[in-house]
Amino acid sequence: PNVTIANYFGGQDIQVFPSNTSQSEVHISLNLQTPSELLISANTPYQQGWYYSDNSANTWTGGNKLPDYSTVWGDPSTAFSSNGNLFVSTMAAFANGYLLYKSSDKGKNWTVYRGYSTSDFSFDKEMIACDDNLSSPYKDNLYCAWTEFSSTGAISVMFNRSADGGSSFSPPIVLENGFGQGANVQTGPNGNVYVCWANYGTGTIPANGIGFTKSVDGGASFSP
């Protein structure tokens, strides 16, 4: 199926980017400072699309392929900075880390940054967030959490951050030694960072709970 969005003004469904290509695992963000702006990313076959609206989701631009799409491997995630920059994250090809795409001109041009790279682990389900609160002491910090599976069977929930708009990233830290999957990152009004995930313990299904942790220093450290 293709991506559709319900227009909350009129109630009708709007097809975001009509295509014969399937679009799945959709992630959407809204610009806190300009709420008429929205950004979506979705998996397309072995690639990843991006779709942008500046009129409250009535019309959309974008495409089913990010620039240099041969390096893109799915698991979409999106964010806005406080000054309206667009961010899209994706797993790097062959799942050896993640890439961050940044646009300062509403998607006309994109710059690609390497958020994290690994050769010893299998990487999955990265999610980004940007602290877009104008009064936050960590305004425009970018945060990412993901899951790594090692060749020895060890599994960890990992996290890193960027304080310069994606140009550089901190070394990753471990949030959970254990099978956590589907990490979700959000920021609070005081600059706090919150991360939660499905906790599978030894790896059996269903999950045995929700993992949760928070940071009060802009992602430098986290509570147990």
mmCIF file of C-alpha atoms in Angstrom, residues 122-125 146-150 153-158 174-183 196-212:
data_model
loop_
_atom_site.group_PDB
_atom_site.id
_atom_site.type_symbol
_atom_site.label_atom_id
_atom_site.label_comp_id
_atom_site.label_asym_id
_atom_site.label_seq_id
_atom_site.Cartn_x
_atom_site.Cartn_y
_atom_site.Cartn_z
ATOM 1 C CA SER A 122 24.269 -6.404 13.169
ATOM 2 C CA PHE A 123 22.468 -3.071 13.396
ATOM 3 C CA ASP A 124 18.690 -2.500 13.512
ATOM 4 C CA LYS A 125 15.857 -0.026 14.142
ATOM 5 C CA TRP A 146 19.172 1.562 18.120
ATOM 6 C CA THR A 147 19.739 -2.161 18.730
ATOM 7 C CA GLU A 148 22.932 -4.110 18.048
ATOM 8 C CA PHE A 149 23.322 -7.872 17.769
ATOM 9 C CA SER A 150 26.869 -9.183 18.139
ATOM 10 C CA GLY A 153 24.980 -13.418 20.689
ATOM 11 C CA ALA A 154 25.140 -10.338 22.919
ATOM 12 C CA ILE A 155 22.396 -7.736 22.345
ATOM 13 C CA SER A 156 22.398 -4.104 23.447
ATOM 14 C CA VAL A 157 20.316 -0.947 23.145
ATOM 15 C CA MET A 158 22.726 1.823 22.102
ATOM 16 C CA VAL A 174 24.968 1.337 26.163
ATOM 17 C CA LEU A 175 21.473 1.962 27.516
ATOM 18 C CA GLU A 176 20.583 -1.689 28.090
ATOM 19 C CA ASN A 177 22.595 -4.894 28.016
ATOM 20 C CA GLY A 178 19.901 -7.241 26.772
ATOM 21 C CA PHE A 179 17.407 -7.784 23.994
ATOM 22 C CA GLY A 180 15.675 -4.427 23.541
ATOM 23 C CA GLN A 181 14.065 -3.607 20.203
ATOM 24 C CA GLY A 182 12.201 -0.703 18.627
ATOM 25 C CA ALA A 183 13.841 2.135 20.564
ATOM 26 C CA CYS A 196 11.971 3.498 25.686
ATOM 27 C CA TRP A 197 11.955 0.117 23.962
ATOM 28 C CA ALA A 198 10.305 -3.292 23.991
ATOM 29 C CA ASN A 199 12.279 -5.477 26.409
ATOM 30 C CA TYR A 200 12.511 -9.133 25.375
ATOM 31 C CA GLY A 201 14.820 -10.363 28.128
ATOM 32 C CA THR A 202 16.515 -13.454 26.716
ATOM 33 C CA GLY A 203 14.933 -12.927 23.312
ATOM 34 C CA THR A 204 11.691 -14.850 23.684
ATOM 35 C CA ILE A 205 8.383 -13.484 22.391
ATOM 36 C CA PRO A 206 6.262 -11.756 23.623
ATOM 37 C CA ALA A 207 8.137 -8.913 25.291
ATOM 38 C CA ASN A 208 8.297 -9.064 29.075
ATOM 39 C CA GLY A 209 8.043 -5.310 29.592
ATOM 40 C CA ILE A 210 9.029 -1.842 28.469
ATOM 41 C CA GLY A 211 12.558 -0.558 28.986
ATOM 42 C CA PHE A 212 12.827 3.146 29.879
#
